[in-house]
mmCIF file of C-alpha atoms and ligand atoms in Angstrom:
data_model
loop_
_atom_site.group_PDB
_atom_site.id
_atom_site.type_symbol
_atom_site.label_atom_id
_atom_site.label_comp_id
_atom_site.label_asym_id
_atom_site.label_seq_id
_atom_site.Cartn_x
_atom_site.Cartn_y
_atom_site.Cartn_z
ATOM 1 C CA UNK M 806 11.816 153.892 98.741
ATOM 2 C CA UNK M 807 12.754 150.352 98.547
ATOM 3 C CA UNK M 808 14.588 150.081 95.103
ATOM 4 C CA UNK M 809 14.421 153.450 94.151
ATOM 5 C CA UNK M 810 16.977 155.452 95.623
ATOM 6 C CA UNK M 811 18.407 156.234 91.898
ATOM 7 C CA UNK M 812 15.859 157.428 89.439
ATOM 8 C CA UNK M 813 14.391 154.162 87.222
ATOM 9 C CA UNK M 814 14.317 154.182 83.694
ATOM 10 C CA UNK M 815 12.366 151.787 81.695
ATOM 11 C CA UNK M 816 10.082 152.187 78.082
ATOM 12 C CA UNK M 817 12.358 155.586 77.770
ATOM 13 C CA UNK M 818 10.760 157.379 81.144
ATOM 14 C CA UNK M 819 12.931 158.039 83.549
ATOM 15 C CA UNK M 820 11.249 158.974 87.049
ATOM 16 C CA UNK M 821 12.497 159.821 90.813
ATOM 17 C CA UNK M 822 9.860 159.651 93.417
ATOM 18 C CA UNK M 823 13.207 159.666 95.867
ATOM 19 C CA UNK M 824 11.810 162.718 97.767
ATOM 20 C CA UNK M 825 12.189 162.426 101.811
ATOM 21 C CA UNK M 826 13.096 159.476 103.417
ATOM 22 C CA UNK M 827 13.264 156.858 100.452
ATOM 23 C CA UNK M 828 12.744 153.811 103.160
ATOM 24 C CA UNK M 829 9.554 155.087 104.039
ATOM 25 C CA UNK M 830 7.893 155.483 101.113
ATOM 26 C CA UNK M 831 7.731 151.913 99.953
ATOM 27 C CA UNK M 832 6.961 152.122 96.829
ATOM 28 C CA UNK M 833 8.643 151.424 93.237
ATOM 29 C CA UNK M 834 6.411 153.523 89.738
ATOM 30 C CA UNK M 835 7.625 152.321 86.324
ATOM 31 C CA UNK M 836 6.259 153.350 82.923
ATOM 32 C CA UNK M 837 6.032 150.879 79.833
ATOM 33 C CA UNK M 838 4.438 152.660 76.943
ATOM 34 C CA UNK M 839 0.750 153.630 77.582
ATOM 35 C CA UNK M 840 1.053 151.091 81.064
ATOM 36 C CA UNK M 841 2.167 152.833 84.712
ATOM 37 C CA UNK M 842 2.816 150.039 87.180
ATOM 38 C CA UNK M 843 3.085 151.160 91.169
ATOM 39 C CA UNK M 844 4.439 148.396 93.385
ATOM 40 C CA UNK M 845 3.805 148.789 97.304
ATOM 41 C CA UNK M 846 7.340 147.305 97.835
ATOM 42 C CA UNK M 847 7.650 146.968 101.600
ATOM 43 C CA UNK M 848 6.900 143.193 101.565
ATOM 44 C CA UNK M 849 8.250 142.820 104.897
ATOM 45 C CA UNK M 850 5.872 145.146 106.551
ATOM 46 C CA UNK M 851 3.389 143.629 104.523
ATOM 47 C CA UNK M 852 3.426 146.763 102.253
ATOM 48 C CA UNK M 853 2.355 149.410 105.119
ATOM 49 C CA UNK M 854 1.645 152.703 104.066
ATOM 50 C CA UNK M 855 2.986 155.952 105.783
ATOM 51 C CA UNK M 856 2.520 159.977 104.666
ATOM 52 C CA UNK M 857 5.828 159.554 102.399
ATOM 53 C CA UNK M 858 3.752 156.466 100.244
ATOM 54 C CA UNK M 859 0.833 158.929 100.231
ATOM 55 C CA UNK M 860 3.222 162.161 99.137
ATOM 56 C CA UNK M 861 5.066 159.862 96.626
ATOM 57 C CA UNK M 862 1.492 158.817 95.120
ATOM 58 C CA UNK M 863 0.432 162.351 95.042
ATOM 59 C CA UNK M 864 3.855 162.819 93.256
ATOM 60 C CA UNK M 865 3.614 160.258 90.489
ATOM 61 C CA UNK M 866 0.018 161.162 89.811
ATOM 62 C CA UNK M 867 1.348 164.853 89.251
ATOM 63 C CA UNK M 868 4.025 163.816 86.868
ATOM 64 C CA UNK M 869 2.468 160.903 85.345
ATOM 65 C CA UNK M 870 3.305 161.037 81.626
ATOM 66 C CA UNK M 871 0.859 161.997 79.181
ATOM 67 C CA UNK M 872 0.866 158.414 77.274
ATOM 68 C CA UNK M 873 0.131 156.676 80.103
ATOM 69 C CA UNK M 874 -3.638 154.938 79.596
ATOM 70 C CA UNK M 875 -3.598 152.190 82.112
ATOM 71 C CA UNK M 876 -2.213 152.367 85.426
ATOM 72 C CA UNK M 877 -1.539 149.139 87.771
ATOM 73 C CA UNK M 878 -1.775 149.424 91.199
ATOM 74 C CA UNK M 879 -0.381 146.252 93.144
ATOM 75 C CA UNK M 880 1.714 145.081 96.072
ATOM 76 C CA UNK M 881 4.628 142.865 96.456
ATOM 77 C CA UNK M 882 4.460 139.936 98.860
ATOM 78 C CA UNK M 883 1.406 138.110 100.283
ATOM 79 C CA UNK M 884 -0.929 141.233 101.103
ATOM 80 C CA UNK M 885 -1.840 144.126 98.818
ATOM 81 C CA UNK M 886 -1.126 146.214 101.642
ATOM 82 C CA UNK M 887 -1.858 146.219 105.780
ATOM 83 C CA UNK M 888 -3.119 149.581 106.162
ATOM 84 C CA UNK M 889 -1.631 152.710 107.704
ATOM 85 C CA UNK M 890 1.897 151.900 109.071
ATOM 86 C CA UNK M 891 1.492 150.925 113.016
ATOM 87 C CA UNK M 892 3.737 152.985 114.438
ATOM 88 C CA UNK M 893 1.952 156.216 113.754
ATOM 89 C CA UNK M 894 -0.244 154.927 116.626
ATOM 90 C CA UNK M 895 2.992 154.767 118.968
ATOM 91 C CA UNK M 896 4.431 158.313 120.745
ATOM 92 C CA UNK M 897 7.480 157.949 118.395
ATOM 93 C CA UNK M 898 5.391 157.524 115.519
ATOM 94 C CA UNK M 899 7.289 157.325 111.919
ATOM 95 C CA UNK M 900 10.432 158.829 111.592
ATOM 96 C CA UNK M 901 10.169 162.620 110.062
ATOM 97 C CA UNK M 902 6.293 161.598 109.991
ATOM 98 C CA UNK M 903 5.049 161.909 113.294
ATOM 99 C CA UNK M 904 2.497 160.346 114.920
ATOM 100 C CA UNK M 905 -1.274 160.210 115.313
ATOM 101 C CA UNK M 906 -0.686 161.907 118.545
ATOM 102 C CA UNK M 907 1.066 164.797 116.890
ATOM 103 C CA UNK M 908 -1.338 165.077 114.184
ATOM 104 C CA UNK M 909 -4.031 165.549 116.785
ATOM 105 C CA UNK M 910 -1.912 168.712 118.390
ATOM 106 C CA UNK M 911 -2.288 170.270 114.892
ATOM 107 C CA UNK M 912 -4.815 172.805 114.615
ATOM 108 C CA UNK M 913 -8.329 172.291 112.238
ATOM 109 C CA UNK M 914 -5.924 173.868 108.823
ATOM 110 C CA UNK M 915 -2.684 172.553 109.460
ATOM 111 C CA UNK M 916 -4.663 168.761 110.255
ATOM 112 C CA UNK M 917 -7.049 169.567 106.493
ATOM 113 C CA UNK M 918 -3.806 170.414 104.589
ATOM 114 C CA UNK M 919 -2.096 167.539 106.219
ATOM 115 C CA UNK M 920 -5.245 165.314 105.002
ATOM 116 C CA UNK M 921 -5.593 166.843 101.946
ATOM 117 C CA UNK M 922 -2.163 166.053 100.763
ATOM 118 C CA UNK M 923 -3.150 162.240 101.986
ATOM 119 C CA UNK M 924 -5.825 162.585 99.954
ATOM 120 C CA UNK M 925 -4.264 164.012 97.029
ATOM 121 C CA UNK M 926 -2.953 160.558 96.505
ATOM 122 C CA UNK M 927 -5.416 158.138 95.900
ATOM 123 C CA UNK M 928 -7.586 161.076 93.787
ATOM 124 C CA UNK M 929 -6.081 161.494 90.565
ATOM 125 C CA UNK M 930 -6.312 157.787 90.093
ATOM 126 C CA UNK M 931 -10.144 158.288 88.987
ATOM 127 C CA UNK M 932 -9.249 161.110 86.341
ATOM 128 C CA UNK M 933 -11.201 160.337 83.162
ATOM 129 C CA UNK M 934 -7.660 160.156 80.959
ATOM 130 C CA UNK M 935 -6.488 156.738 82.602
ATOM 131 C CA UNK M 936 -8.164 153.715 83.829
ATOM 132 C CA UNK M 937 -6.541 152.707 87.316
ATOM 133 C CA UNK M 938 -6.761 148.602 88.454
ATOM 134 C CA UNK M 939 -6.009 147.404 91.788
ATOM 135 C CA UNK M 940 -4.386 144.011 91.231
ATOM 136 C CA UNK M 941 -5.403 142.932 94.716
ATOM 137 C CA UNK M 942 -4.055 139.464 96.761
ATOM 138 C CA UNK M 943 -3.793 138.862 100.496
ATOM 139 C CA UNK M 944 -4.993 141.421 103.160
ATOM 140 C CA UNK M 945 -5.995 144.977 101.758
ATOM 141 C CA UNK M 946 -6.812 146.680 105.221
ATOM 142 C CA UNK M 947 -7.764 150.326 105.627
ATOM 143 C CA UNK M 948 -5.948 152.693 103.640
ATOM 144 C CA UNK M 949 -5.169 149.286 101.573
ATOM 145 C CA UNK M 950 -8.673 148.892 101.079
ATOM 146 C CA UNK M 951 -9.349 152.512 100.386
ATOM 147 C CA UNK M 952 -6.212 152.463 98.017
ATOM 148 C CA UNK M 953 -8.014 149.647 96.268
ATOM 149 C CA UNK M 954 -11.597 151.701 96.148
ATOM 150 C CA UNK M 955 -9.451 154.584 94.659
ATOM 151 C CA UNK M 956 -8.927 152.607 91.460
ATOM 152 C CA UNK M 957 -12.137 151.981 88.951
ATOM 153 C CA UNK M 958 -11.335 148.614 88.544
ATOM 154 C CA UNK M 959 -10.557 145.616 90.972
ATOM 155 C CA UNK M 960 -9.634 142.318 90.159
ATOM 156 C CA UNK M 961 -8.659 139.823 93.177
ATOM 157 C CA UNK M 962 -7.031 137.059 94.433
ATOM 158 C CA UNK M 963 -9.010 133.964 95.869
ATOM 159 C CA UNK M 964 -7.430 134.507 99.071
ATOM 160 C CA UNK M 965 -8.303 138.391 99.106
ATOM 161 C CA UNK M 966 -9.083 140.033 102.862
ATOM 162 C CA UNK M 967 -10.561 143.438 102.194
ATOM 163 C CA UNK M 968 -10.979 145.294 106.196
ATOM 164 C CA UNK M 969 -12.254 148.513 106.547
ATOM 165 C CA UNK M 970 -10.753 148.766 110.279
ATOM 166 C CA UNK M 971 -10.676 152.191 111.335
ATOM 167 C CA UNK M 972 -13.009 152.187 113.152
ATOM 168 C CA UNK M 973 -12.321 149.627 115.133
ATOM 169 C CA UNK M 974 -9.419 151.859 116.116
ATOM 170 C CA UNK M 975 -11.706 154.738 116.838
ATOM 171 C CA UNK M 976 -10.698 156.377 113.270
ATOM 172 C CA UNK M 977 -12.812 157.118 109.906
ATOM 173 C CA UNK M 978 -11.926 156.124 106.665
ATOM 174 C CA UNK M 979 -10.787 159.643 105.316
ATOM 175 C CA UNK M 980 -8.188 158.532 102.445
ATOM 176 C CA UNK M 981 -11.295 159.031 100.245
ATOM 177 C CA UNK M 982 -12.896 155.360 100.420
ATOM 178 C CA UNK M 983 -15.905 156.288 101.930
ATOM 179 C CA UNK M 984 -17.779 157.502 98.580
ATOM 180 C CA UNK M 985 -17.021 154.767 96.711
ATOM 181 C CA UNK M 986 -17.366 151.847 98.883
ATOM 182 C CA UNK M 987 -20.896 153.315 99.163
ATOM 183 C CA UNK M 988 -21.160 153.652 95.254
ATOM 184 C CA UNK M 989 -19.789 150.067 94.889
ATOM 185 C CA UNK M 990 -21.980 148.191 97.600
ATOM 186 C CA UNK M 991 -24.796 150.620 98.431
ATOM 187 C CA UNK M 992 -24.926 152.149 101.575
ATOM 188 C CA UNK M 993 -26.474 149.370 104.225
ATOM 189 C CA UNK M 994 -23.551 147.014 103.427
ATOM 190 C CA UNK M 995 -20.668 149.900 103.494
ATOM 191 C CA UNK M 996 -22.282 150.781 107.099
ATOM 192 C CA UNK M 997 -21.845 146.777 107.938
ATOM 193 C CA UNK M 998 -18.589 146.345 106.161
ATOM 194 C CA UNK M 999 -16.862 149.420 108.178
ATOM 195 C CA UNK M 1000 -18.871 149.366 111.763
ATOM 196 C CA UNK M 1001 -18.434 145.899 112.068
ATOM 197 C CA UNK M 1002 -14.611 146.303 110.764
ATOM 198 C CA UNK M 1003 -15.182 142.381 109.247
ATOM 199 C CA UNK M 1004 -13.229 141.069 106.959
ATOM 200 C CA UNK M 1005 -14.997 140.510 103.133
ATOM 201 C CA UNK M 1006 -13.606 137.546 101.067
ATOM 202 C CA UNK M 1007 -13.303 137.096 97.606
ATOM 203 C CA UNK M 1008 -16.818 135.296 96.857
ATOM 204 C CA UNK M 1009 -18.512 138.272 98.189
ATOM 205 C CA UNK M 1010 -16.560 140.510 97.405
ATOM 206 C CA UNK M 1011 -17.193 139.612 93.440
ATOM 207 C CA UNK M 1012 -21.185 139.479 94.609
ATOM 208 C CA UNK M 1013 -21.540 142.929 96.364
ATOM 209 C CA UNK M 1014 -19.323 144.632 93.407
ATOM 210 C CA UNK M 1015 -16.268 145.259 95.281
ATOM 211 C CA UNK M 1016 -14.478 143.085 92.370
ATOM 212 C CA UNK M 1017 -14.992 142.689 88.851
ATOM 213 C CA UNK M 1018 -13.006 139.173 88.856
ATOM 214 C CA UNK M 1019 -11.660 136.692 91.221
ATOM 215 C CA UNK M 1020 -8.787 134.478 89.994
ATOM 216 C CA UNK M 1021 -6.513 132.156 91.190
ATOM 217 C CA UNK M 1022 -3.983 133.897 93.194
ATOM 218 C CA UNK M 1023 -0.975 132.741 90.588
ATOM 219 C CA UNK M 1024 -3.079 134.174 88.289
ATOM 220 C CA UNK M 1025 -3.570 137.559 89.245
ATOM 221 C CA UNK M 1026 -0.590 139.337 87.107
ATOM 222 C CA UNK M 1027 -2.161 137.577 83.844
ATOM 223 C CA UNK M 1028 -5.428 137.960 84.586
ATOM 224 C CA UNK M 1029 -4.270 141.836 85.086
ATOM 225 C CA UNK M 1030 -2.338 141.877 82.084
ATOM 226 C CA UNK M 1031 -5.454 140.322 79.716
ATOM 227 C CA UNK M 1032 -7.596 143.251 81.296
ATOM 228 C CA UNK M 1033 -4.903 145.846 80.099
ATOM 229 C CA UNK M 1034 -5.015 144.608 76.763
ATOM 230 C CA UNK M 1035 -9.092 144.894 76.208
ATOM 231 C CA UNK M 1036 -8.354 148.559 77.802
ATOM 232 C CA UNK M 1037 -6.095 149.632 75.629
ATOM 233 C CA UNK M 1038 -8.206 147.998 72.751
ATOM 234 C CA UNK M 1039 -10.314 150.928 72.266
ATOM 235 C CA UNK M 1040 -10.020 154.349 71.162
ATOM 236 C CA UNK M 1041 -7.920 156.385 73.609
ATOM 237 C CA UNK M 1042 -10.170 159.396 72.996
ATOM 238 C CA UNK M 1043 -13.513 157.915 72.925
ATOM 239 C CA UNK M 1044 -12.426 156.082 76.336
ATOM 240 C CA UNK M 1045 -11.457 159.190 77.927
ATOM 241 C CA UNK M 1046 -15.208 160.675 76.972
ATOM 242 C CA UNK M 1047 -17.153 157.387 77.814
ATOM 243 C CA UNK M 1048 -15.240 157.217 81.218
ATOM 244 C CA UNK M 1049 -16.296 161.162 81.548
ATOM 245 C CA UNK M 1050 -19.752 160.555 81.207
ATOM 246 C CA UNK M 1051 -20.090 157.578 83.045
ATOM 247 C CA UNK M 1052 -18.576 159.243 86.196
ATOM 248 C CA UNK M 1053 -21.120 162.052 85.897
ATOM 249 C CA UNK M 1054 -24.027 160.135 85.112
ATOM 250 C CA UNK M 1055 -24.705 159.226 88.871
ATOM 251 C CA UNK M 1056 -25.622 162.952 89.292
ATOM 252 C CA UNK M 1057 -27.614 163.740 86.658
ATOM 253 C CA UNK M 1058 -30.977 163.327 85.776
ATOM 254 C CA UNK M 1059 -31.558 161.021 82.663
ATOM 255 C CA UNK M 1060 -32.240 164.648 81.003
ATOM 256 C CA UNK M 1061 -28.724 165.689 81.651
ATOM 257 C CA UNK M 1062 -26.951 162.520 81.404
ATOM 258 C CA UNK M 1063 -28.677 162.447 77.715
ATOM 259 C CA UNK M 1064 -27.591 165.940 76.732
ATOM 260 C CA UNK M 1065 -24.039 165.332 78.251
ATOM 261 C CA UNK M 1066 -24.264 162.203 75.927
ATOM 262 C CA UNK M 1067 -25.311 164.111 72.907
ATOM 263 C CA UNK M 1068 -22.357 166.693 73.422
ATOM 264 C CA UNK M 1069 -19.467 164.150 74.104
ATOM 265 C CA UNK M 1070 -20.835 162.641 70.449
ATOM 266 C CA UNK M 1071 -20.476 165.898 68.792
ATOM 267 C CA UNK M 1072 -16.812 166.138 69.543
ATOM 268 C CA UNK M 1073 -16.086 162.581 68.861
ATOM 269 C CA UNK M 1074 -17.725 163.323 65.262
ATOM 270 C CA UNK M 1075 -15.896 166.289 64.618
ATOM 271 C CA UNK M 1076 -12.650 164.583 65.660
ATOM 272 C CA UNK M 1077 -13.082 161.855 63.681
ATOM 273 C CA UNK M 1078 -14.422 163.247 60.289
ATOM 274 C CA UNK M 1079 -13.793 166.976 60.629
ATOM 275 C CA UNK M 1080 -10.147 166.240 58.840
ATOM 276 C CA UNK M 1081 -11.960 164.622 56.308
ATOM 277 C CA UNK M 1082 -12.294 166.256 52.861
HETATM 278 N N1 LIG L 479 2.187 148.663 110.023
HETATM 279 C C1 LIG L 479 3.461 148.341 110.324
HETATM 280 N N2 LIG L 479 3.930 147.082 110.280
HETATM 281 C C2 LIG L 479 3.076 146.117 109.922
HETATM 282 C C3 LIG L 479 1.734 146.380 109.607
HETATM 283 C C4 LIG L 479 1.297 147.727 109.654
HETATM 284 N N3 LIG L 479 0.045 148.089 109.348
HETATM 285 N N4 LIG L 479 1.116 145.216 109.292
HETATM 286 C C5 LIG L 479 2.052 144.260 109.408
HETATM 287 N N5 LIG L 479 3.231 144.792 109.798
HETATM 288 C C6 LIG L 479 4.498 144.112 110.048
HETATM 289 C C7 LIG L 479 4.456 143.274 111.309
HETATM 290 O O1 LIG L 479 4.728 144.085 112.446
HETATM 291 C C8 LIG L 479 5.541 142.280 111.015
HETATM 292 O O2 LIG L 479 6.785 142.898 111.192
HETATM 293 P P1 LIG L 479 8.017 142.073 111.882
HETATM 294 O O3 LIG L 479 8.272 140.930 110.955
HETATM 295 O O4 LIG L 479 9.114 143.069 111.935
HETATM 296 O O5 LIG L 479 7.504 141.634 113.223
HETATM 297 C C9 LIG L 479 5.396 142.041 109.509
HETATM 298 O O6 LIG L 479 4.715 143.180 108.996
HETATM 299 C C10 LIG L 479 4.573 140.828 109.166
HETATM 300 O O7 LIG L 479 3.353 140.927 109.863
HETATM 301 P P2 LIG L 479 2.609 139.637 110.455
HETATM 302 O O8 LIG L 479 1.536 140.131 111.353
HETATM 303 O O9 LIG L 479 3.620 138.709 111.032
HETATM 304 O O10 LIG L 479 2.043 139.027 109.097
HETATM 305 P P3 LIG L 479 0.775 138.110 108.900
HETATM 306 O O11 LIG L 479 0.804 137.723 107.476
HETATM 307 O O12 LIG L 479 0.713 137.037 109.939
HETATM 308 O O13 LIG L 479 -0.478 139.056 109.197
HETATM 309 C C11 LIG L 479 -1.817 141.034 108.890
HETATM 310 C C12 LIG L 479 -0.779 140.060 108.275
HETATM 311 C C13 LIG L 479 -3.134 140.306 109.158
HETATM 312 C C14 LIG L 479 -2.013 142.116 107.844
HETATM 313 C C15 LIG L 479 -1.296 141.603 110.216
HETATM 314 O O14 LIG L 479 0.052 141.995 110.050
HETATM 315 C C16 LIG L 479 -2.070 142.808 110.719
HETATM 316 O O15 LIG L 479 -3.143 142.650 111.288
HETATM 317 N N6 LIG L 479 -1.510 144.021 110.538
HETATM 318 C C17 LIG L 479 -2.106 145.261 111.058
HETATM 319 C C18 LIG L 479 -3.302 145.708 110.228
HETATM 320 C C19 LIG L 479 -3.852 147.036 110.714
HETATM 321 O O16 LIG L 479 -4.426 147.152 111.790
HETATM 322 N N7 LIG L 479 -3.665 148.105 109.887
HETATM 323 C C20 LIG L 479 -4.148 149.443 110.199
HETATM 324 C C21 LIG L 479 -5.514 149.631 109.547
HETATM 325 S S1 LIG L 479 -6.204 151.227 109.830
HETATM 326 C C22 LIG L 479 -5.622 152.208 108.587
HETATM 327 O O17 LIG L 479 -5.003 151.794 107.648
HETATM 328 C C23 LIG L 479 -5.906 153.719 108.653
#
C-alpha cells in the first residue's frame, strides 16, 4: 500500500491495512474523529484496483472504529479510479493475485468465496451506522463505478466519466453495482448504461440520479467537506434509524414501511425522555 507500509496514526487511531503485498493494495484509510477518509492512492495507475484493494476494504470496514459517522471515499490523481487492474486479464496476472484465467480454473465454491470476499468490500459501506460519499473526479470505470454505487451518496466532478465496461470485456458487474445502479437510474437506463458500456458525464449523471451534486472539479474536497458537516449535524442515533428505514422502505408495503416507522419512533422516544424524571 502506497504510504502505508507503517501503521498511520492520526485523530488518536492508529490503523495497519499492511496485510499482503502493500504495493498492491493502493490504498491509504485515516480516521479524524467521527470522519474515515480512504484514498485510492495508486495515481500512477490511475488508482486501479486489484483483490488486495478489495481485501484491504473488506479489512477497514471490519475494523472501522465505532465513532466513525461519515466515511469518504476518494482517489488521488485525475480519475477516481480505472477499474479492475489490467493485468489480471494477462497469463501473469497480478503478482500473488492471479489472473482472470486462474480464477476461471477455480471450481463454482472456491470462485463464490473468492467473489464473496470481493464483495465483502464495497458492502459494509451501506450499513445504516455510517453514511459513505464517493468524492468522485475523472474516470470511475467498472469496479470504480461500482465502488462509487457502493456509497449512498455521490458528489462529482464536472469532468466525471462514470463506465460500466464489463461487459464490453465479456464480464458482469459482480462487485455489487448491479442493484443499485438499477435503484439509482431505474432499470431501462442501467440496461443502456452497462450493454452499451458508454460513458455518462456529469450533466446526466446529476439528471438520472447517479449524483447528488456536480461541482467544479477544484471544488470537489470542499464541496465534500460542506456535505460532512450537514451529516454530522444531526442526531447520530436518529440518523442511524432514519437511514434504517429508508433502506427498507423499498420493500415494504406502505403498511409495513408505516409500522417500521412507528417502531423506530418508539425507541427514539424512550431514548430521549426515558432518563427523564
Ligand atoms: N489497470 C492497470 N493499469 C492501468 C489501468 C488499469 N485499469 N488504467 C490505467 N492504467 C495505467 C496505464 O497502463 C498507464 O500506465 P503507464 O504509465 O505505466 O503506461 C497509466 O495507468 C496511465 O494510463 P493512461 O491510459 O495513460 O491514462 P489516461 O488518463 O490517458 O487514460 C483511462 C485513463 C481512460 C482510464 C485509461 O487508462 C483506460 O482506459 N484504462 C483502462 C480502463 C479499463 O478498461 N478498466 C477495466 C474496467 S472492467 C472492471 O473494472 C472489472
Amino acid at each position: 500500500m502506497a504510504g502505508a507500509k507503517a501503521p498511520r496514526e492520526r485523530g488518536g487511531y492508529t490503523e495497519d491495512v499492511s496485510a499482503g503485498q502493500p504495493e498492491e493494495h493502493g490504498l491509504r484509510f485515516e480516521v479524524d474523529g467521527e470522519i474515515a477518509t480512504i484514498t485510492l492512492d495508486r495515481p500512477d495507475k490511475r488508482n486501479a484496483q486489484t483483490f488486495a484493494t478489495w481485501s484491504a476494504l473488506a479489512r477497514i470496514g471490519d475494523e472501522l472504529p465505532e465513532r466513525v459517522r461519515v466515511v469518504v471515499v476518494r482517489g488521488e490523481g485525475p480519475s477516481f479510479s480505472a477499474g479492475i487492474d489490467l493485468r489480471m486479464f494477462t497469463p501473469e496476472g497480478v503478482p500473488g493475485q492471479g489472473s482472470f484465467s486462474s480464477a476461471a480454473r477455480l471450481g463454482a465454491a472456491a470462485f463464490e468465496q473468492r467473489l464473496r470476499q470481493a464483495q465483502r468490500g464495497f458492502l459494509w459501506l451501506r450499513r445504516p451506522e455510517i453514511v459513505s460519499v464517493a468524492a468522485v473526479q475523472g474516470h470511475a470505470i467498472g469496479a470504480g463505478f461500482q465502488l462509487a454505487l457502493a456509497c449512498d451518496l455521490r458528489i462529482v466532478a464536472d469532468d466525471v466519466k462514470f463506465c460500466m465496461k464489463e461487459p464490453a470485456l465479456g464480464l458482469v458487474p459482480d462487485l455489487t453495482g448491479t442493484k443499485p445502479l438499477v435503484e439509482l437510474v431505474g432499470l431501462a437506463r442501467a440496461i443502456d448504461i452497462c450493454l452499451t458500456a458508454r460513458t455518462v458525464e456529469a450533466g446526466e449523471a446529476l439528471r438520472i440520479g447517479l449524483a447528488e451534486q456536480v461541482v467544479a472539479r477544484d471544488d470537489l474536497d470542499s464541496a465534500v467537506h460542506d456535505k460532512i458537516a450537514g451529516l454530522l449535524s444531526t442526531n447520530r442515533d436518529a440518523a442511524t434509524a432514519t437511514k434504517r428505514l429508508l433502506q427498507g422502505a423499498r420493500s415494504r408495503t406502505l403498511e409495513e414501511q408505516c409500522a417500521a416507522e412507528g417502531a423506530e419512533q418508539a425507541e427514539r422516544l424512550r431514548a430521549l425522555f426515558s432518563a427523564q424524571p
